[in-house]
Coordinates of C-alpha atoms in Angstrom, one line a residue:
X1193 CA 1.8 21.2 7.7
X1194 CA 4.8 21.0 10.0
X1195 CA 3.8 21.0 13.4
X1196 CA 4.6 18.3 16.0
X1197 CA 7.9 19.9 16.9
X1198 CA 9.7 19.6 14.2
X1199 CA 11.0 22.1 11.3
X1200 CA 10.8 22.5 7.8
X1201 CA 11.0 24.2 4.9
X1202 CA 8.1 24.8 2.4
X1203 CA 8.9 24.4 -1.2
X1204 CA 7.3 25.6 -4.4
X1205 CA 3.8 23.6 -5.0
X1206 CA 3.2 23.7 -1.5
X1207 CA 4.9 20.6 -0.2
X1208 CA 6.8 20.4 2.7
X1209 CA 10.6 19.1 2.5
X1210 CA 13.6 18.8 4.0
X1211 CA 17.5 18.2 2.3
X1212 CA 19.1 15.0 3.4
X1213 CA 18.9 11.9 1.1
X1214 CA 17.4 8.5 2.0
X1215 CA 20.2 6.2 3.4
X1216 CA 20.7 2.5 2.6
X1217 CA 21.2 -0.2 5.3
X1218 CA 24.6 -0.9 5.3
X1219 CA 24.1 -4.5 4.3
X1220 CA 22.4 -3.0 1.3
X1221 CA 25.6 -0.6 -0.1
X1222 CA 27.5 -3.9 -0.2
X1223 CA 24.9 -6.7 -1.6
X1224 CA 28.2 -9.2 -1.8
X1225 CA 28.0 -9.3 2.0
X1226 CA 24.4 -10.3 2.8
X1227 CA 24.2 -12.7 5.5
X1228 CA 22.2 -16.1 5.1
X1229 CA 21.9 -18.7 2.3
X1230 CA 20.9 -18.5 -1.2
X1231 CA 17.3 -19.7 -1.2
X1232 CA 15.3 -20.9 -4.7
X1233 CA 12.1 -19.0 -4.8
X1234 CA 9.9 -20.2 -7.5
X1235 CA 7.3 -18.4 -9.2
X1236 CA 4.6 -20.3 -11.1
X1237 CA 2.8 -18.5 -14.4
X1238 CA 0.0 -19.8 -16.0
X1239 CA -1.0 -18.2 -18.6
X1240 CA -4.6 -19.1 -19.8
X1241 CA -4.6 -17.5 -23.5
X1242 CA -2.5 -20.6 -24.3
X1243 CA -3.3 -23.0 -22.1
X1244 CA 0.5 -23.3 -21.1
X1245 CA 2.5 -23.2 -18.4
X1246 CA 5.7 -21.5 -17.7
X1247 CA 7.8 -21.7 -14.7
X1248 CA 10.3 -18.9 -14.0
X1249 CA 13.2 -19.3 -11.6
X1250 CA 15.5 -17.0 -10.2
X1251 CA 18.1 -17.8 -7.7
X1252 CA 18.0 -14.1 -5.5
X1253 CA 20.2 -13.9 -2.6
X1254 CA 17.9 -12.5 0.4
X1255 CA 18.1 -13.1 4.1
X1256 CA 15.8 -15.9 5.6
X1257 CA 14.1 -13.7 8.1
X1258 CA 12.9 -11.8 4.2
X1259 CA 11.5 -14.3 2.2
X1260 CA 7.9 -13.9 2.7
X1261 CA 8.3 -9.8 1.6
X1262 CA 11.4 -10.8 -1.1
X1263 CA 8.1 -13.0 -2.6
X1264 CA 5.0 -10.0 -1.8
X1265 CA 7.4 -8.0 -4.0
X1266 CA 8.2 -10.2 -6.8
X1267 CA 3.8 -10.4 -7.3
X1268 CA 3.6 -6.6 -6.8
X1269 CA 6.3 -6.7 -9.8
X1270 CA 4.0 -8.9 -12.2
X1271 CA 0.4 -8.1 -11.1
X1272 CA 0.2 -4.9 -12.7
X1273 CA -1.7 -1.8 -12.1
X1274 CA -3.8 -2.4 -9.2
X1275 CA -7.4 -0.7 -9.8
X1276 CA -10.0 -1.7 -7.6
X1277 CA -11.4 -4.8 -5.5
X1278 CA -14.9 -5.4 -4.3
X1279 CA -15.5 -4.4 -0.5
X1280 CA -17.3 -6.8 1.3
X1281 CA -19.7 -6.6 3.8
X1282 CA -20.8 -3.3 2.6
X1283 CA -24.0 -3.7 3.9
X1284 CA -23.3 -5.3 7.4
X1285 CA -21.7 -2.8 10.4
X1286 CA -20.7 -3.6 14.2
X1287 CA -21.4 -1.6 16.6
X1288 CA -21.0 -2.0 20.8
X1289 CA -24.1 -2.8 23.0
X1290 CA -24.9 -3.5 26.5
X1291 CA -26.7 -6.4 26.6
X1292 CA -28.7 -8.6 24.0
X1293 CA -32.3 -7.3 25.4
X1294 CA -34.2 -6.4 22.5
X1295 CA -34.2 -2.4 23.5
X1296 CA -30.5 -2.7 23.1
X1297 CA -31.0 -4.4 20.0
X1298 CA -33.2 -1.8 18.7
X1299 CA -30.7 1.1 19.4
X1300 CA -27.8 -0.9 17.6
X1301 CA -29.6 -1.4 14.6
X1302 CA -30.3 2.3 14.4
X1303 CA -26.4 3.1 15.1
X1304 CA -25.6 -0.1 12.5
X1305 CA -28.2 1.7 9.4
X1306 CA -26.3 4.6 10.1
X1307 CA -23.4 3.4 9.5
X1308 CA -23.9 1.4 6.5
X1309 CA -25.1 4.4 5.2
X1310 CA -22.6 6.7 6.0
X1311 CA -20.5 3.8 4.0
X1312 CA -22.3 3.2 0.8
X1313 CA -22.6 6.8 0.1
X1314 CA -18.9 7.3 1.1
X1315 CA -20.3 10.7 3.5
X1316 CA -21.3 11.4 6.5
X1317 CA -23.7 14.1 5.4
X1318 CA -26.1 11.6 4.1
X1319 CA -27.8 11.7 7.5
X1320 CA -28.3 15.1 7.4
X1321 CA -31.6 14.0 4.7
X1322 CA -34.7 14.3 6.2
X1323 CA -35.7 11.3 4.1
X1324 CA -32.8 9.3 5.5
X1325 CA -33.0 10.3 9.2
X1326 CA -37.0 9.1 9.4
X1327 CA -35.5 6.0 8.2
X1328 CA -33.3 5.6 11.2
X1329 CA -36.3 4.7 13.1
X1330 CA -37.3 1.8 11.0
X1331 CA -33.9 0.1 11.2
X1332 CA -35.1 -2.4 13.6
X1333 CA -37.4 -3.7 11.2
X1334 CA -35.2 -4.0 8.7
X1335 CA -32.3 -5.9 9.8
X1336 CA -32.0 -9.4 7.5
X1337 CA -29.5 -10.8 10.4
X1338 CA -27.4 -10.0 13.4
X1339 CA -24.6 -11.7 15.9
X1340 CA -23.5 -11.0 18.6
X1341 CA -19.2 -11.3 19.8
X1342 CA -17.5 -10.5 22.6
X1343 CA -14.4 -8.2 23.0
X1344 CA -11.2 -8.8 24.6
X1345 CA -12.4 -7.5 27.8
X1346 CA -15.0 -9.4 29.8
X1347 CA -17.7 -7.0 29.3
X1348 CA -17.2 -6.1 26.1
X1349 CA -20.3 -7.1 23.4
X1350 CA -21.1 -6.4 20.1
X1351 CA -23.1 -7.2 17.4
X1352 CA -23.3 -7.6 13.6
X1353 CA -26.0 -6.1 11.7
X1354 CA -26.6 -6.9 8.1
X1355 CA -29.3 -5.1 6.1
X1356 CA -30.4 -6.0 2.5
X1357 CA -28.4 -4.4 0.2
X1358 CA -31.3 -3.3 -2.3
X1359 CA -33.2 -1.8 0.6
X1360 CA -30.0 0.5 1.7
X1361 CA -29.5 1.0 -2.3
X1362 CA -33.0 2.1 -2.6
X1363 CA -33.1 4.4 0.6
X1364 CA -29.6 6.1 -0.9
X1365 CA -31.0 6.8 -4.1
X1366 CA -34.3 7.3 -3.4
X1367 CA -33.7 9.7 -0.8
X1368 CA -31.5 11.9 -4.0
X1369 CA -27.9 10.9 -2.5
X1370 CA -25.0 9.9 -4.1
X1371 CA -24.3 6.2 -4.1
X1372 CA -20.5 4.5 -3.6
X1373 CA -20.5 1.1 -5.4
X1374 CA -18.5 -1.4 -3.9
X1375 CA -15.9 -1.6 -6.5
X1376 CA -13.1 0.8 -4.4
X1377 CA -9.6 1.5 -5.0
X1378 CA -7.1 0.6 -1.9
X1379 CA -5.3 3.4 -0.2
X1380 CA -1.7 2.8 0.7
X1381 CA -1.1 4.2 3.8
X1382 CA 2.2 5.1 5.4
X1383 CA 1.9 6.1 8.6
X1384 CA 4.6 6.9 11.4
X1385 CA 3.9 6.8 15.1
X1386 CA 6.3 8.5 17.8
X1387 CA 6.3 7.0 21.1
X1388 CA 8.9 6.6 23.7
X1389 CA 10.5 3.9 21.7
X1390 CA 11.6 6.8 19.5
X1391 CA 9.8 6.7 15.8
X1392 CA 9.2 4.0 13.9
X1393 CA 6.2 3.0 10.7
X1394 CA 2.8 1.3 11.3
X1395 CA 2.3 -1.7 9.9
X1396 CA 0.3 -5.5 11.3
X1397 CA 4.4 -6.6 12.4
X1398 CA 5.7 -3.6 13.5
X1399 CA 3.0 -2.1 15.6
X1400 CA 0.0 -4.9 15.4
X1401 CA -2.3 -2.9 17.9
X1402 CA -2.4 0.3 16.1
X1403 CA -2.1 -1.3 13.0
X1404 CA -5.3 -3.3 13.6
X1405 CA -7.1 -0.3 14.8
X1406 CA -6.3 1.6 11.5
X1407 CA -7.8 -1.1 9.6
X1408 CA -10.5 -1.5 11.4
X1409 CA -11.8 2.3 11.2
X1410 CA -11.2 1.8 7.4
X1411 CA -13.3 -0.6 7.2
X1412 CA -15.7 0.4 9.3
X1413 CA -16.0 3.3 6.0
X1414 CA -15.6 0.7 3.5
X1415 CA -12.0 1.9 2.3
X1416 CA -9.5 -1.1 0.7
X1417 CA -6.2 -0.4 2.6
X1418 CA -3.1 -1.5 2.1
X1419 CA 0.4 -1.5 4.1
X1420 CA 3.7 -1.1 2.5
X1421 CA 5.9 -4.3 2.8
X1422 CA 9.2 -2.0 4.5
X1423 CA 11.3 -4.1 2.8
X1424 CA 14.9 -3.1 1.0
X1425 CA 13.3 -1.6 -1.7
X1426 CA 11.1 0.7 0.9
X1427 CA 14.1 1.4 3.2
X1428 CA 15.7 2.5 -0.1
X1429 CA 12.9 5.0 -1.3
X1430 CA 11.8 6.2 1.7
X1431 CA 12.6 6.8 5.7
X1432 CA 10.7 7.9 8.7
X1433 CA 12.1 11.2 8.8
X1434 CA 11.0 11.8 5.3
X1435 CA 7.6 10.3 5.7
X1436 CA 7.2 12.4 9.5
X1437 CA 7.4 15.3 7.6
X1438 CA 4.4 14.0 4.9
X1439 CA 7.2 15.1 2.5
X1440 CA 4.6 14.6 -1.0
X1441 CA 7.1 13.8 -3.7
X1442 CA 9.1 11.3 -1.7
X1443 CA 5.6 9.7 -0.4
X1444 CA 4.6 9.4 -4.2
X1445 CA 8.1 8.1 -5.2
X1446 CA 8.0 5.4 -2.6
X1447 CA 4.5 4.3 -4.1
X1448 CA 5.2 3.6 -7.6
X1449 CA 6.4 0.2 -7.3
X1450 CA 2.8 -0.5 -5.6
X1451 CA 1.2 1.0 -8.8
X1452 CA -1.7 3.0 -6.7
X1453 CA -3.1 5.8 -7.2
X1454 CA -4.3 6.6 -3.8
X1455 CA -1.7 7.5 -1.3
X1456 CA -1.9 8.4 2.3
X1457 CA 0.5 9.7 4.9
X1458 CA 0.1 10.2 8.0
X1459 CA 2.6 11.0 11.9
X1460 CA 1.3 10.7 15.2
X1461 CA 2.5 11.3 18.6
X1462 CA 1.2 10.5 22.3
X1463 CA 1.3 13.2 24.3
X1464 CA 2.5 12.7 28.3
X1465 CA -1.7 14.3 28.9
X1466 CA -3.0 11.0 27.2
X1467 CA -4.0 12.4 24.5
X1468 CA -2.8 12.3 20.7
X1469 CA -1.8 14.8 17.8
X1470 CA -1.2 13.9 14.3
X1471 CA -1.5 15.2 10.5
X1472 CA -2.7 13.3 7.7
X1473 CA -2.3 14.1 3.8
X1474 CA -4.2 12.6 1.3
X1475 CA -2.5 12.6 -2.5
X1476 CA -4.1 11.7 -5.5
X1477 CA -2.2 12.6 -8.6
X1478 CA -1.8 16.2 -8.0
X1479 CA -4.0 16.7 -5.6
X1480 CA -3.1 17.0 -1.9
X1481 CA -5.4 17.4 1.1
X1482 CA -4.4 17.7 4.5
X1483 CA -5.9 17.8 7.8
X1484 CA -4.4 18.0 11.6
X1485 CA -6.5 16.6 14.5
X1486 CA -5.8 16.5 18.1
X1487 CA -8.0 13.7 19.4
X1488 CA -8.2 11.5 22.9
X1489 CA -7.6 8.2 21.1
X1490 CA -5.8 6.6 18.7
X1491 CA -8.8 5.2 17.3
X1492 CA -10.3 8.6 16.3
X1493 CA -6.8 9.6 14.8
X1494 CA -7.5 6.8 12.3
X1495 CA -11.0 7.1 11.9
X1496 CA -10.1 10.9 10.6
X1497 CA -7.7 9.4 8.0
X1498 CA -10.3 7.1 7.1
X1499 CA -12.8 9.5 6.6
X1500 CA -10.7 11.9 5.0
X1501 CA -10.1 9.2 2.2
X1502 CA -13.6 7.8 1.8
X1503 CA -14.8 11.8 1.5
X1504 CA -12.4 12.3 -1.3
X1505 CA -13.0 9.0 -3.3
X1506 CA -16.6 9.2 -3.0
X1507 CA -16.3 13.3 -4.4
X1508 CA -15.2 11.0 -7.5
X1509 CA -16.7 7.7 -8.0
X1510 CA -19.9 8.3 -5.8
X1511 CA -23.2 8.8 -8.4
X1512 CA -26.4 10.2 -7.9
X1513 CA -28.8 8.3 -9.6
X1514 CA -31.2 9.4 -12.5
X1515 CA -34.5 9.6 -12.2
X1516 CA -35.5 9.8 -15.5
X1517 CA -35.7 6.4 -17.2
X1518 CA -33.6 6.1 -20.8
X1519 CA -33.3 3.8 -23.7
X1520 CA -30.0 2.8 -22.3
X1521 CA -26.0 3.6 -22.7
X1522 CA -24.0 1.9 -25.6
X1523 CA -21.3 0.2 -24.5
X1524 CA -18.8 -1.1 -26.8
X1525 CA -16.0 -3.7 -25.7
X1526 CA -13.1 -4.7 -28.2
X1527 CA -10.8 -7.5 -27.2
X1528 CA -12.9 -9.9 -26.6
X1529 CA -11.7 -13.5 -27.7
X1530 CA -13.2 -16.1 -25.1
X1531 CA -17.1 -16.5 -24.3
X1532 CA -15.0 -16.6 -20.3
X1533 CA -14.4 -13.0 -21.0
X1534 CA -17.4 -11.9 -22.1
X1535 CA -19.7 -13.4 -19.2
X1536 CA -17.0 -11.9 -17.2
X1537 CA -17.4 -8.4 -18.7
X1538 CA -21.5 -8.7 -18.1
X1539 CA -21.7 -10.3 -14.7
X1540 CA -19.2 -7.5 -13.5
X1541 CA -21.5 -4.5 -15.1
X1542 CA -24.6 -6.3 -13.5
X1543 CA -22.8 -6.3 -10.1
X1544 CA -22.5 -2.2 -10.5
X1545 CA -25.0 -0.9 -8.2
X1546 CA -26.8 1.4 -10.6
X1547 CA -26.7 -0.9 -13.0
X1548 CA -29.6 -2.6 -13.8
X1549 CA -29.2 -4.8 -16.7
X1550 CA -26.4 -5.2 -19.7
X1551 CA -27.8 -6.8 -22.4
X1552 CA -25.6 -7.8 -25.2
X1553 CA -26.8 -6.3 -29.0
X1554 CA -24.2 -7.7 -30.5
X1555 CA -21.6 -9.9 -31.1
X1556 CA -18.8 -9.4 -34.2
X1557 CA -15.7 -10.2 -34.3
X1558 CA -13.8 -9.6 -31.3
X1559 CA -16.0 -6.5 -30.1
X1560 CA -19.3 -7.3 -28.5
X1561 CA -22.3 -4.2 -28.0
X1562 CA -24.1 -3.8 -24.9
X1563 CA -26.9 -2.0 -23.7
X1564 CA -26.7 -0.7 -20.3
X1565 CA -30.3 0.0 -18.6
X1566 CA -28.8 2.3 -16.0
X1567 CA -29.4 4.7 -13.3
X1568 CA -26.7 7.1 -14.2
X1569 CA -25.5 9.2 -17.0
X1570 CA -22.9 7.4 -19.6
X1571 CA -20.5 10.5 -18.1
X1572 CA -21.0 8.8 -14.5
X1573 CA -20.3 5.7 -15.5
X1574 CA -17.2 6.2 -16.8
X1575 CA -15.8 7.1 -13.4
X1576 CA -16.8 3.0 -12.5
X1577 CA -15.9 1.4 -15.4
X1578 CA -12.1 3.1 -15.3
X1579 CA -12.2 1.0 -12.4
X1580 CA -11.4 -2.2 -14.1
X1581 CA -7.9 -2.9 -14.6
X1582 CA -9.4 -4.9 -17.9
X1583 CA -11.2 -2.3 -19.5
X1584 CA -8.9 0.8 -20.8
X1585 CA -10.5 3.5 -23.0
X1586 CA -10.0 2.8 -26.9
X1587 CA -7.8 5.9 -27.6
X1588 CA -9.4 8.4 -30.5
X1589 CA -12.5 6.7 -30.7
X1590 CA -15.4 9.1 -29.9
X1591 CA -18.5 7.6 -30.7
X1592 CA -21.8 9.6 -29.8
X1593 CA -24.2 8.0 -27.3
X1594 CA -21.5 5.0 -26.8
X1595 CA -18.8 4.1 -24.6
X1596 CA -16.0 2.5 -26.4
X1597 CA -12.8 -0.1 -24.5
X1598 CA -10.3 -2.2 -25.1
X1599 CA -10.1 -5.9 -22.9
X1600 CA -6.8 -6.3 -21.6
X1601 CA -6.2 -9.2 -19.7

């Protein structure tokens, strides 16, 4: 995994590495001497168990030009394990076209379905389907809305299509292939670039161009991402040396104060032919998956990454759905002290996408019973539900035919 020039060493477990330690600024080594004034950053609490309200204040030292990322880290601090966020616009894609005649038209929509497909099953092998590529030819007919935008450049147009989301739910599991709710854990990408400027990360200040076009590929697949702040704390974890080299452990070190569990790396380089060559390894826990592309864009370097991710999450949280009906899944939720919670706990089930309905049995106590009429086994589920930051698996309980969690707030 050490191409682009550069040498390294291969340690046991595979990972790539090199000796030197990360350096601190030198402003950093000698915290007495920052420059700037002491500024009074207040951070408001509420906590709604209570009803009260608590303000904490802490005089920190900091630089102005690093208050708005001093801040971003104090909330990563207190915010907790970050799990998974809705993706919107699942069902919606934008694709280029020519003109707004309605043959044009016709041919976006077919490229638009097949890419909101490609999305909500998380692969791009759900086109191969005989079922799913007759569709194609229906898209037209199926579009619920569309705009059109222009580009940047004068004769740039696109348009926005946007397909009901129980028709493209239907298709997906009707057709047999897996399907990718919208509940998705963000990836947090570091990513180095080398130009003639000499190496430096991506990120929206740093590099805004490439940065947007990373995002944009991303969610073009429907994959959360997220950018490391490169603040003190970063410069102290991690370099660019270290990340060029996709060194694992260091990449996984650095991410622990952004409490992810999906991490990618990635170095690219411009060649003087116009072209580009990069690597990008994907880590989750353990695992590691790595890919090198060689591509004539930028663009395509990213949309590798991003579909290197989105294949891997959806290998775990994408579900094929069942086709024989059931008498429902028992679900048992304990922690439950506020009727708030429990609508919350319900209208987040029914939002699942295989998920039909989650009626409640019963109510004692502080646990309340549902009955999920899914389209999934209670073993498929479990993969969704985990995303949740509330909901934690009770510990030692193992209840046939139920699932049994604590609410955490």
């Amino acid at each position: 995994c050490c191409s682009l020039g550069d040498s390294c060493e291969i340690h046991a477990g595979g990972e790539a590495g090199y000796s030197s330690s990360p350096r601190l600024p030198a402003h950093s080594r000698n915290p007495g001497r920052w420059p700037g004034s002491v500024l009074r950053v207040r951070v408001l609490a509420v906590l709604l168990q209570y009803r009260r309200v608590f303000l904490l204040e802490w005089e920190i030292p900091i630089r102005i030009r690093l208050v708005h990322r001093v801040i971003g880290a104090l909330l990563i601090g207190v915010a907790g394990p970050v799990r998974a966020e809705i993706v919107r616009e699942l069902y919606s894609a934008e694709v280029p076209v020519v003109d707004q005649s309605p043959q044009s038209l016709a041919g976006a929509s077919r490229d638009a379905l097949a890419d909101v497909l490609v999305k909500v099953s998380g692969s791009q092998e759900v086109l191969s389907n005989p079922q799913i590529a007759r569709s194609l030819d229906d898209a037209r007919q199926r579009v619920q809305q569309y705009a059109y935008r222009r580009g940047a450049e004068p004769d740039e147009l696109y348009v926005r299509v946007e397909f009901d989301d129980s028709y493209v739910t239907g298709l997906v599991t009707g057709a047999g292939e897996p399907l990718w709710t919208a509940n998705r854990p963000p990836v947090l990408l570091w990513l180095v670039v080398e130009d003639p400027e000499g190496r430096r990360f991506v990120s929206p200040d740093n590099t805004p161009e490439l940065a947007a076009e990373v995002a944009t590929e991303f969610s073009r697949r429907g994959v959360p991402i997220r950018f490391p702040l490169y603040d003190l704390a970063d410069s102290a974890a991690i370099d660019t040396e270290e990340t060029w080299r996709l060194h694992g452990p260091s990449l996984r070190a650095a991410s622990e104060r952004y409490s992810v569990q999906n991490v990618l790396g990635g170095r690219l380089v411009a060649l003087s032919t116009g072209s580009w060559v990069g690597d990008w390894a994907y880590l989750y826990g353990r695992d590691r998956s790595d890919r090198q592309f060689s591509t004539v864009s930028s663009s395509a370097f990213a949309r590798e990454g991003a579909s290197l991710v989105a294949e891997n999450m959806a290998g775990r949280y994408a579900v094929a759905a069942s086709q024989e009906p059931g008498t429902g899944i028992m679900l048992s939720v304990v922690g439950v002290q506020r009727y708030a919670e429990y609508a919350e706990i319900v209208a987040w089930l029914e939002k699942l996408e295989l998920v039909d309905h989650a009626n409640v049995e019963e109510i004692r106590d502080q646990e309340i019973l549902l009955r999920l009429h899914a389209q999934a086994e209670a073993e498929q589920l479990t993969s969704l539900i985990e995303l949740n930051r509330h909901l934690r698996p009770v510990p030692g309980v193992l209840t046939p035919g139920q699932l049994n969690y604590q609410w955490q707030n």
